[in-house]
Each structure stands twice: as structure tokens, then as C-alpha cells.
């Protein structure tokens, strides 16, 4: 029932919004000098008062990164990124750490209000704890107390480095090593902040944990680092949502998210990504190169990724699961919508290592305008993964004759008892359905939104309530101007 | 000069010496074509797994086999004993035009070309290259759409012989044309690069059989390139059985161009070779064109079988259907890469693809990469892939009726591969497919 | 014919049957009734020898021999026939050739001569008419594209062809309309004989109007909760399983 809101009506109410999140907040930033070298890395680490081992880790990553080349295997096309022409650290200025929301810069609070996520309202109404990342440093964490009672740690990763160094040291880079890939290595060198979650053994997190990301200061790359650990028998659902102000220059974003699920633990990670996609002519927009990976380390553990990707000029993202523990389960539910000149190359990797591991992939790609949308996925069954199961369903929908939809699955099976099934379809939006809706009085745009929401239903219903409504709206907004 | 280049393939590095003995060296454009092609090959080198299309097939063993050219001064190396058991694909009583190639070289003495309808040219390529190269200029490279393809370049540089088939406008050839390629390695490992040129002019029809067999085992490398042009309204059925020596390398490329309402149906059955790859690239280049690719593969021991296909829907109202199925035992490894591209203007196109593999052993491996690349919106495209062992419930059902496990397995495997035959128009090929499968199963 | 004693069976580590006793003599027809999830189908699969059904305790004697050591095909050849609740569809395996293989496997085991194609067709024609299975169906792949009724009829046809000693019919009535049910029941009744035992597994009493059992057992929570004559089925029809299932649940 999560996603059964009357879409047509919803879309109507927000039609003409365009990009309502397009504005720039004016806050003085304390910024590292432009460019990237060892000193930048040392500056960031020093600013954050990090222990020696973490600085060393960052430096190892940086040194490796200088010798790496940007990957070129995706179907994405974009002008070369000048990594020296960006700022790698900027923090909202403040005198002391705020003790409560009242101490937070009112400018910031206003920004969140415009975004429609006033912290206090959320605190009271939605029962959602928010770790809001504004630029690169966390400014507020709510509900911490309630979580603390259960022994759940939910804080910024910088705080975790200070307060829980043993956990950070044990798990940071254990799923996505600093050497993993060009963007993850860059992130390891210069990550500024992000979220940290630890759910202790046997604890069921009583609320959805949530972070809203913002990209703000001009030319500031964002390098979040998120680490979530679900100890034995625990459960946590984490929501990540993003909006960004309108800007002409392309902005780089290279986050890393690591999830670790121990025996019988479950992590649900949901994302709604609606960063600025650029304008109708392909000008501007965020470059989003993200490495997200979860390790099902324990027996019977489960990790599910659900994503609704409607924003960014470029999306490069493959939330993956390493299914190590026996009977562990990985799930990937994705909606990727590209319009105008957007490009998305997204999918997942399911690496089956343990016995009886199971994975499900459901991907819905919608391409409109002059956009290119690629599903790229790997299902790998290693020889030890007896009785592993995978089912993959990849559907693509094309709206208009100038866009592209591509499906590039890799399926590697090295165990006889495994069963792997992959299905993919590509078609255009059904003319009969469209006509039927319009004959009942819906506008072309509403009809498309309605049909596309139906097409995506299997994924939308995986989202927590809080996100499902927003996601449905986004589906409609993202496709504005794609018909008629 | 190109001959001093190191390509990673010691044999190819002697290009200049080998080329001097190849047919048509006195024809300037042909000589230049060979030289340019070799330069291209030298530049590209043998593909490595770092090249995306070769991710799962490693050609490194080719560099170590110490190949020698199979053709020296127009004379073929390698002897064969008896032809008959080798070309058993077509029953002897079935009428056919049979062209026999030994180590890539056309052997008129072993071939039987019957009376052909007017307007048909069927002959060896080598003689034609030597004596009337001009007539080949419009055919050579006509169907090739591959860009950078190292082995295609190597074939063009070193081709010595092959088959020319040109079917004139509106002509139907009733009896099948059977191309028998015999590999006959001696103590030395031999390499050969047959080039087949097939042109079906408007509204013509023909059935082509291709067998690749070994006369006495041994290490050899066959690198055939086949170009097929199916003009408007023409139809080609192309059946290939690859039964090479279990020590042999077989790396084949077939390039197909299909015109308006043209139909091309390919069936490839692979059970031979140590390392083999069949790449088919078909372009549906006219309204209403149709392409069907059907394939079966059986691998055991350490056999590696790669089927790579690319179907390009370049024009509207084109259809393609592709089904590949295989069974892997022991350390058999198979690769299936199937790409369907629908270009921007190819509206109302249908493309369907299916790959299914049965794994009988814990050490077998299948790597599948079905790919859709779609730039037109009014299309229906799909692909499906499965891998796994026999269905436990089916096995139990048969055993619960008293059929022993081995027989039940065999029955299910035969059924699994059997439906490949449903797509085949030729009863001869169906029977040959069944024979391959039951022979293969008998050894389990 | 069949002696089941204190049978305990687990599936994927879950205990399903928890001490089941059952004794069926030659010529008898026993009905096993019970609510969903009581273990009826598990019993059927254990008798037929399906993998994954682990007997942790107890014994099954069939014609005085221990059944548990035998493979599924050995049991089938020894005369155990399971009519599947969901007959498996096997694309590519022709129904005719499958049946011929099965019949000859059983005949060979019994020391009888294997039938050639002509003889088999003759036998098939006889049995086919009994069940109203048409020739066209037999030319298709096994169970592929068959309606629910066609599948069940084919199961009974197979039973007729294989001539078993012990027939276990698992929910043979499920998914059948009244006409199809009558045809199937007639087929089964025709196969009743003094040297053949039958176990009918069913959720509803309806089937027993057409195939009248000698004994009725109620299976609940993994054991036989109650046994009686055919009147027990009528009682269940009226009163439901609730009470019985509850009783055993409390006892366990």
C-alpha cells in the first residue's frame, strides 16, 4: 500500500514546479585552497582532528589515485573533469558546536524549509531522525537520545572517528577498499563527512534513519562517506534523499557507502536522488559517481538497495552486494529516469560466495528526451555458492525517438546447483494505454506519469512510506516536457 | 616495414615472407589491401581479455602454439586419409554440391560440384584471387561492418583460399551447397585463414552447409571469415557444424548484410575444438529484413566455446530472433555474448534473444552477456538468460515413473537441446543435431 | 502391503511428520484427509523417495521390505506409483516416448519382455480410451500446455499403464470440475483390484463420493489424529478439521 497514492492528482499539484529546489544559500565557507595534493589531504584530516592511522589511510589512497585513470567503460559522455580546479573542503562557519537546533545558523534552517524538510517538523511529525549534511559537515543530528537508549550509534562519520574509533577502524574500507576504483579512491583520500550507523546485536532500530544531502558552495565536490554496521540479529532501515541548488557549472559528487550485515542482520538502504539534472539544453547538472556496496558477512543476513534515480546530469552508480554468509540475501530495486540530456549508467553487482545465497534484481529504466539510460549489472556465482539463486528483471521504457535505453548484464555462473535467470525487455510507452487514459480526460503528461508509475510499481512499493510519495511525485516531475 | 613488427603472434610476424607466396600478389590493390590489413593487425595485436568483447575468451594460447602457414607456394601442407567419414554431415545419397578444403585450401580433386542453374558462380577463392582478382573487388569486404577487428584484419592479410558463391537474381539452388573444411595437422601446428564470399542477389535462394572436421586430430588454427550478402528478397539458410579436433583452435567470424525483405537463418552447432569462437555480426539493412540465429554448444574436458553475436537493426520493420542453448560438463566453459542494437530510425523493430545453459559439473562455467542497445522507441526487444542444472522436480517425476537416473538425465538433456531443432527448416540438419547430441551424451 | 511406523520427517530442518503410523493392506483403499500444511504431500513424497525429505525416525515397510533404502526409480519399478498433485511440465520430452520408456523400465524390472513401438501403441490405445485421453495430447510434450483436468487424467493413464501395487494419489481431485472428477474417479475405480492398494490424499470429502474408501484417516500436525470408516469423511465435511487439528496441537 506504500505507493498507492493518486498519482495524477499529485502530479497536477506540483506541475510547473520545475526545479523548485534551485536556489543558493549564502553562507561563508571555510574552504581549503582550490586543487588537490597531499597538503589538501593533510588539511582535511587536520581540520577534522583525525588520528594518524586515518591520515595515513587517506594518503595511501591519494598516492594510489594519482596513478589511476578515470574509468571509460560506461556509456557516459562528459567533458573531462579538472580535479585540480575544485575545492575539496568547505565547512559552514560557526563559533562552537551547536547544542540544539536553536543554535544552528537560521540561514541553514531556512534552506531546509525551502526543501520541504524542516528538521523540527520532521522530528515531531515524521518520527524520522535526520543527520543533515550541509556541504561537507554534519550540522545537526536529532533523535540521537532515543537511539542512544537502544545503543544505536547514529552520527556523522567525523564524530564517529572521534568517539568510536575502534568501530571505524575495524570497518572503514572493509567493503570498499581504498584501492577499489578511481572515484572510491578519490573519496578515500578526501572524504569530508557522511553518516555513521552502528546497530548493536539484537536491536531493531525503531525508526527510519535518514539523511538529506545538499550540495551548496560553488565548485565544492562532495565526498561523503557512509558506513553502516548492523550487528548480529539487528535491523535498520536507512533513507537517503538528495536535492541540490541550480547552478551552471557541473558539480562532482563521489560518495562511498559501505554496509556490513552480520549474522541474521538486515539493512534496508533506500535512496531518492533528485539532484539538479541540468537544464533542457543539457547545461549544468551534477556528476554523480558513487560507489555503494554492502557485505552480507553473516549467515542469514540481508541487504536491500532501493533507489529512485531521477536527478543528476550523470549518474554512475552500482549498489552491490557481496553475499558471503550462508543463506544471505541481496536485493536491488531501481528506478532510473533520464530526461533531456541526462545520462545514467547504473545497476548492481551480486557476488554469490556463500551457500544458499539469493539475490533479486528489479530494474526499471525510463528514458525520455535526448537522454541515455543504461542498466549495467553483474551476477557472479562462485564455485562455492551451492544452490545460489538469482532472478533479474530489467525493463526499459522509451518515451520519444531521440533517447536510448541499454541493457548490459554480465552473468557468470560457476556452480552447477545455482540457478540464474535473467529477463529484460525494452519497449515504448504503450499507445493503447496512453489513449485510454487520455480518453478518460487525463492530459498527455498526466497519462505518462500514471503509466510510468505503474511500470515502476514493483520498485516503488519497496520504498518506505515517507519516500514513496515523494518518489511518485518525482517520477512525474522528471518526465515533464517529454510528451506533447 | 610491417614484417619487422612484433604482433605477439610469432607466426604472423613473418608476414612478408608468407605474403609473397599468397595468390594475387601481382595485383597492386590486393597486395596493398593485404599490407594495410597486416599493419592494422600489427597495430591492434591479438585481442586480450582487456578488450571488452574478448573479456571472457583469452587467445594467449595462440601465441605459444608455434604455428606454421598451412599453405606454402600455393601448395597445401597436410594430408588426409579418407574424406567420406569426415563429411558425414550430409548423407552420401543426398544430392549436394560439395566443396572440400584441406587446411583451408580448396581441393578440386576431392570436391563434387554438380550442374548449377544459370547465374550461379561457385568456386574456390584462391584461383580467382590469382587469375581474376578484379572480379572479386566488389565482393571482398562488401558485408564487413566490423571496425577494429584484429583477426578479420589478419584473415584479409593472409587469406589464401575459400569459397566464392554468387547466386544470380531470382535463382534458387535446390541442392544444398556443402563446404567441408578439413583440418589435417601434422607434427607442426598449422594455421589457415579461409575467406568465404557469399552473395545472394535479389530474390535468390540457397542452402549452405558448413562442416569443420579434423582428419587426424592435432593442433591447428582455423581463422575463417565468411561474408554473406543477402540482397532484397533473397534467402539464405546457413548451417554450420563445428567438429574440429579437440586440440584445435577455431576462431570464426561471419559478417552478414541483409537487404529489404531478405532472410538469413544461421544455425551453428559447436562440439569440437579446444578453444573456439564463432562471432556473427548481422546488419538488417532493409525494411522487413529478418535474421534468425540459432546455436547449440556442447563442451567437456577443458573445452572453451564462445558464441558472440551482434545484430544491428538499421532499418524499420526488421525482426531478429536468437536462441542459443548449451550443455557443459567437466571443466567445459562457454561464453555467450549477444548484442542487439536498434538504431535510431529502425522503428517497429522486434528483437528477441534467449540463452540457456545446463551445467552438469561443479567445475563447468558459463559467462553470459546479453546486451540491448536501443535508440528507437517503437520497438519490442527482449532477452532472457538462464543457467543451472537440470530441474530437480522433472528429474524426480521421471524417476518416480521408473526411469533410472542416467536415462532420465539424458532424456531431459535431449529435450533441452531438442527444441533447437524446432527452429530448423532442414530435416537433415535436425537429424545431424540429434546425432551430435546423442553421441555426446553417450560419453557421459 | 504398506507399514508405516512412527514416521518422523523433516524438510529443510523443519519437522513435518511427527510420528505417523499407517497400515494399508492389499486391495484396500485408504483416504488421508487433513488441513493444509498437515503433512499430506510430505507423506506422498516420502513414499515416492523424493530428495530433501529426511526421515529422522521410524520406518516404512513395503511388501515386507525396507523402502527407505530404495531410489525413486526402484520404488516405481517395485510398484509404487505417485499421482502428482502438480504433474511436472517437461518441454521437449514427448508424452508418448516418455510413457514407453517408463513402461519398459518397469516391465524389464519385472522380468517381462519390453514392448516394441507397435505393442506399446496397442496397449496405449486400450488404456487411453478408458480415461478419455486423446491421441493429440500424447503427441505433445509431457504435461506442457495440458489443462488441469488433462494433467490429472494423464496421471491416471500412467497409473493404468504402469500397473502399480501401491498407488498414492496426491490431491488428484484438486482443480477438477465435476465432469473431470467423474472421469478420473471412474478411471481409478476401474483400477481397484484385490492385489492393489491405494492411498488417496485429499483435502475435501468430495472425491470420496466417487471413490469410496475402506478407511479414512485424519492427518493433523504431522500425525494421524483419527481413523475410521468412510462415515468419518462425512463427519469432517460437516464439522471441519478445526477440532481435530486443535486436539493434536494441544497433545503435541
PDB file of N, CA, C and O in Angstrom, chain B residues 15 19 28 76 100-101 113 138 144 155 190 259 274 329 340 372 403 414 424-425 428 433 435:
ATOM      1  N   UNK B  15      55.034 -12.083 -41.836  1.00  0.00           N
ATOM      2  CA  UNK B  15      54.045 -11.727 -42.850  1.00  0.00           C
ATOM      3  C   UNK B  15      54.637 -11.575 -44.244  1.00  0.00           C
ATOM      4  O   UNK B  15      54.152 -12.165 -45.212  1.00  0.00           O
ATOM      5  N   UNK B  19      53.326 -13.648 -47.235  1.00  0.00           N
ATOM      6  CA  UNK B  19      52.501 -12.943 -48.224  1.00  0.00           C
ATOM      7  C   UNK B  19      53.049 -13.128 -49.637  1.00  0.00           C
ATOM      8  O   UNK B  19      52.281 -13.228 -50.595  1.00  0.00           O
ATOM      9  N   UNK B  28      48.151  -5.004 -57.676  1.00  0.00           N
ATOM     10  CA  UNK B  28      48.558  -3.959 -56.719  1.00  0.00           C
ATOM     11  C   UNK B  28      47.532  -3.700 -55.623  1.00  0.00           C
ATOM     12  O   UNK B  28      47.883  -3.653 -54.446  1.00  0.00           O
ATOM     13  N   UNK B  76      49.326 -26.942 -50.421  1.00  0.00           N
ATOM     14  CA  UNK B  76      48.863 -27.145 -49.051  1.00  0.00           C
ATOM     15  C   UNK B  76      49.716 -28.157 -48.318  1.00  0.00           C
ATOM     16  O   UNK B  76      50.236 -29.097 -48.919  1.00  0.00           O
ATOM     17  N   UNK B 100      35.477 -29.200 -50.997  1.00  0.00           N
ATOM     18  CA  UNK B 100      36.304 -29.668 -49.890  1.00  0.00           C
ATOM     19  C   UNK B 100      37.557 -28.802 -49.782  1.00  0.00           C
ATOM     20  O   UNK B 100      38.198 -28.472 -50.789  1.00  0.00           O
ATOM     21  N   UNK B 101      37.843 -28.399 -48.575  1.00  0.00           N
ATOM     22  CA  UNK B 101      39.034 -27.600 -48.304  1.00  0.00           C
ATOM     23  C   UNK B 101      39.878 -28.358 -47.298  1.00  0.00           C
ATOM     24  O   UNK B 101      39.374 -28.776 -46.255  1.00  0.00           O
ATOM     25  N   UNK B 113      31.082 -30.699 -57.662  1.00  0.00           N
ATOM     26  CA  UNK B 113      30.121 -29.632 -57.907  1.00  0.00           C
ATOM     27  C   UNK B 113      29.228 -30.079 -59.054  1.00  0.00           C
ATOM     28  O   UNK B 113      29.701 -30.306 -60.155  1.00  0.00           O
ATOM     29  N   UNK B 138      34.495  -6.071 -56.017  1.00  0.00           N
ATOM     30  CA  UNK B 138      33.236  -5.607 -55.422  1.00  0.00           C
ATOM     31  C   UNK B 138      32.689  -6.534 -54.331  1.00  0.00           C
ATOM     32  O   UNK B 138      31.825  -6.127 -53.551  1.00  0.00           O
ATOM     33  N   UNK B 144      31.383  -6.590 -44.731  1.00  0.00           N
ATOM     34  CA  UNK B 144      32.099  -6.347 -43.479  1.00  0.00           C
ATOM     35  C   UNK B 144      31.708  -5.006 -42.881  1.00  0.00           C
ATOM     36  O   UNK B 144      31.785  -3.977 -43.528  1.00  0.00           O
ATOM     37  N   UNK B 155      42.997 -12.174 -41.247  1.00  0.00           N
ATOM     38  CA  UNK B 155      42.444 -13.010 -42.306  1.00  0.00           C
ATOM     39  C   UNK B 155      42.628 -12.338 -43.657  1.00  0.00           C
ATOM     40  O   UNK B 155      43.063 -12.971 -44.628  1.00  0.00           O
ATOM     41  N   UNK B 190      49.507 -25.990 -37.659  1.00  0.00           N
ATOM     42  CA  UNK B 190      49.278 -25.189 -38.865  1.00  0.00           C
ATOM     43  C   UNK B 190      48.190 -24.143 -38.608  1.00  0.00           C
ATOM     44  O   UNK B 190      47.286 -24.349 -37.813  1.00  0.00           O
ATOM     45  N   UNK B 259      19.272  -7.313 -46.928  1.00  0.00           N
ATOM     46  CA  UNK B 259      18.521  -6.224 -47.558  1.00  0.00           C
ATOM     47  C   UNK B 259      17.018  -6.351 -47.313  1.00  0.00           C
ATOM     48  O   UNK B 259      16.561  -7.219 -46.563  1.00  0.00           O
ATOM     49  N   UNK B 274      39.405 -27.021 -29.067  1.00  0.00           N
ATOM     50  CA  UNK B 274      39.855 -26.817 -27.693  1.00  0.00           C
ATOM     51  C   UNK B 274      39.408 -25.426 -27.256  1.00  0.00           C
ATOM     52  O   UNK B 274      38.899 -25.216 -26.172  1.00  0.00           O
ATOM     53  N   UNK B 329      29.902 -29.974 -19.399  1.00  0.00           N
ATOM     54  CA  UNK B 329      30.277 -30.999 -18.429  1.00  0.00           C
ATOM     55  C   UNK B 329      31.753 -30.807 -18.076  1.00  0.00           C
ATOM     56  O   UNK B 329      32.476 -30.065 -18.753  1.00  0.00           O
ATOM     57  N   UNK B 340      21.996  -6.848 -29.194  1.00  0.00           N
ATOM     58  CA  UNK B 340      21.018  -6.382 -30.178  1.00  0.00           C
ATOM     59  C   UNK B 340      21.077  -4.864 -30.172  1.00  0.00           C
ATOM     60  O   UNK B 340      20.943  -4.237 -29.124  1.00  0.00           O
ATOM     61  N   UNK B 372      21.339  -5.201 -24.776  1.00  0.00           N
ATOM     62  CA  UNK B 372      20.413  -4.469 -25.643  1.00  0.00           C
ATOM     63  C   UNK B 372      20.887  -3.035 -25.726  1.00  0.00           C
ATOM     64  O   UNK B 372      21.202  -2.417 -24.715  1.00  0.00           O
ATOM     65  N   UNK B 403      12.051 -44.617 -14.443  1.00  0.00           N
ATOM     66  CA  UNK B 403      13.175 -44.404 -15.363  1.00  0.00           C
ATOM     67  C   UNK B 403      14.423 -44.122 -14.534  1.00  0.00           C
ATOM     68  O   UNK B 403      14.401 -43.275 -13.644  1.00  0.00           O
ATOM     69  N   UNK B 414      18.400 -34.172 -23.719  1.00  0.00           N
ATOM     70  CA  UNK B 414      17.993 -34.229 -25.129  1.00  0.00           C
ATOM     71  C   UNK B 414      16.799 -33.308 -25.380  1.00  0.00           C
ATOM     72  O   UNK B 414      16.730 -32.633 -26.400  1.00  0.00           O
ATOM     73  N   UNK B 424      14.509 -25.345 -37.032  1.00  0.00           N
ATOM     74  CA  UNK B 424      15.277 -25.639 -38.237  1.00  0.00           C
ATOM     75  C   UNK B 424      14.383 -26.147 -39.353  1.00  0.00           C
ATOM     76  O   UNK B 424      13.562 -27.039 -39.148  1.00  0.00           O
ATOM     77  N   UNK B 425      14.580 -25.575 -40.532  1.00  0.00           N
ATOM     78  CA  UNK B 425      13.754 -25.969 -41.664  1.00  0.00           C
ATOM     79  C   UNK B 425      14.243 -27.290 -42.251  1.00  0.00           C
ATOM     80  O   UNK B 425      13.489 -28.012 -42.887  1.00  0.00           O
ATOM     81  N   UNK B 428      17.551 -32.743 -42.540  1.00  0.00           N
ATOM     82  CA  UNK B 428      18.912 -33.270 -42.488  1.00  0.00           C
ATOM     83  C   UNK B 428      19.660 -32.690 -41.301  1.00  0.00           C
ATOM     84  O   UNK B 428      20.360 -33.387 -40.578  1.00  0.00           O
ATOM     85  N   UNK B 433      21.832 -32.778 -35.838  1.00  0.00           N
ATOM     86  CA  UNK B 433      21.857 -32.213 -34.484  1.00  0.00           C
ATOM     87  C   UNK B 433      21.615 -33.311 -33.453  1.00  0.00           C
ATOM     88  O   UNK B 433      22.328 -33.438 -32.465  1.00  0.00           O
ATOM     89  N   UNK B 435      22.085 -36.473 -33.770  1.00  0.00           N
ATOM     90  CA  UNK B 435      23.241 -37.386 -33.706  1.00  0.00           C
ATOM     91  C   UNK B 435      24.342 -36.809 -32.829  1.00  0.00           C
ATOM     92  O   UNK B 435      24.913 -37.501 -31.995  1.00  0.00           O
TER      93      UNK B 435
END
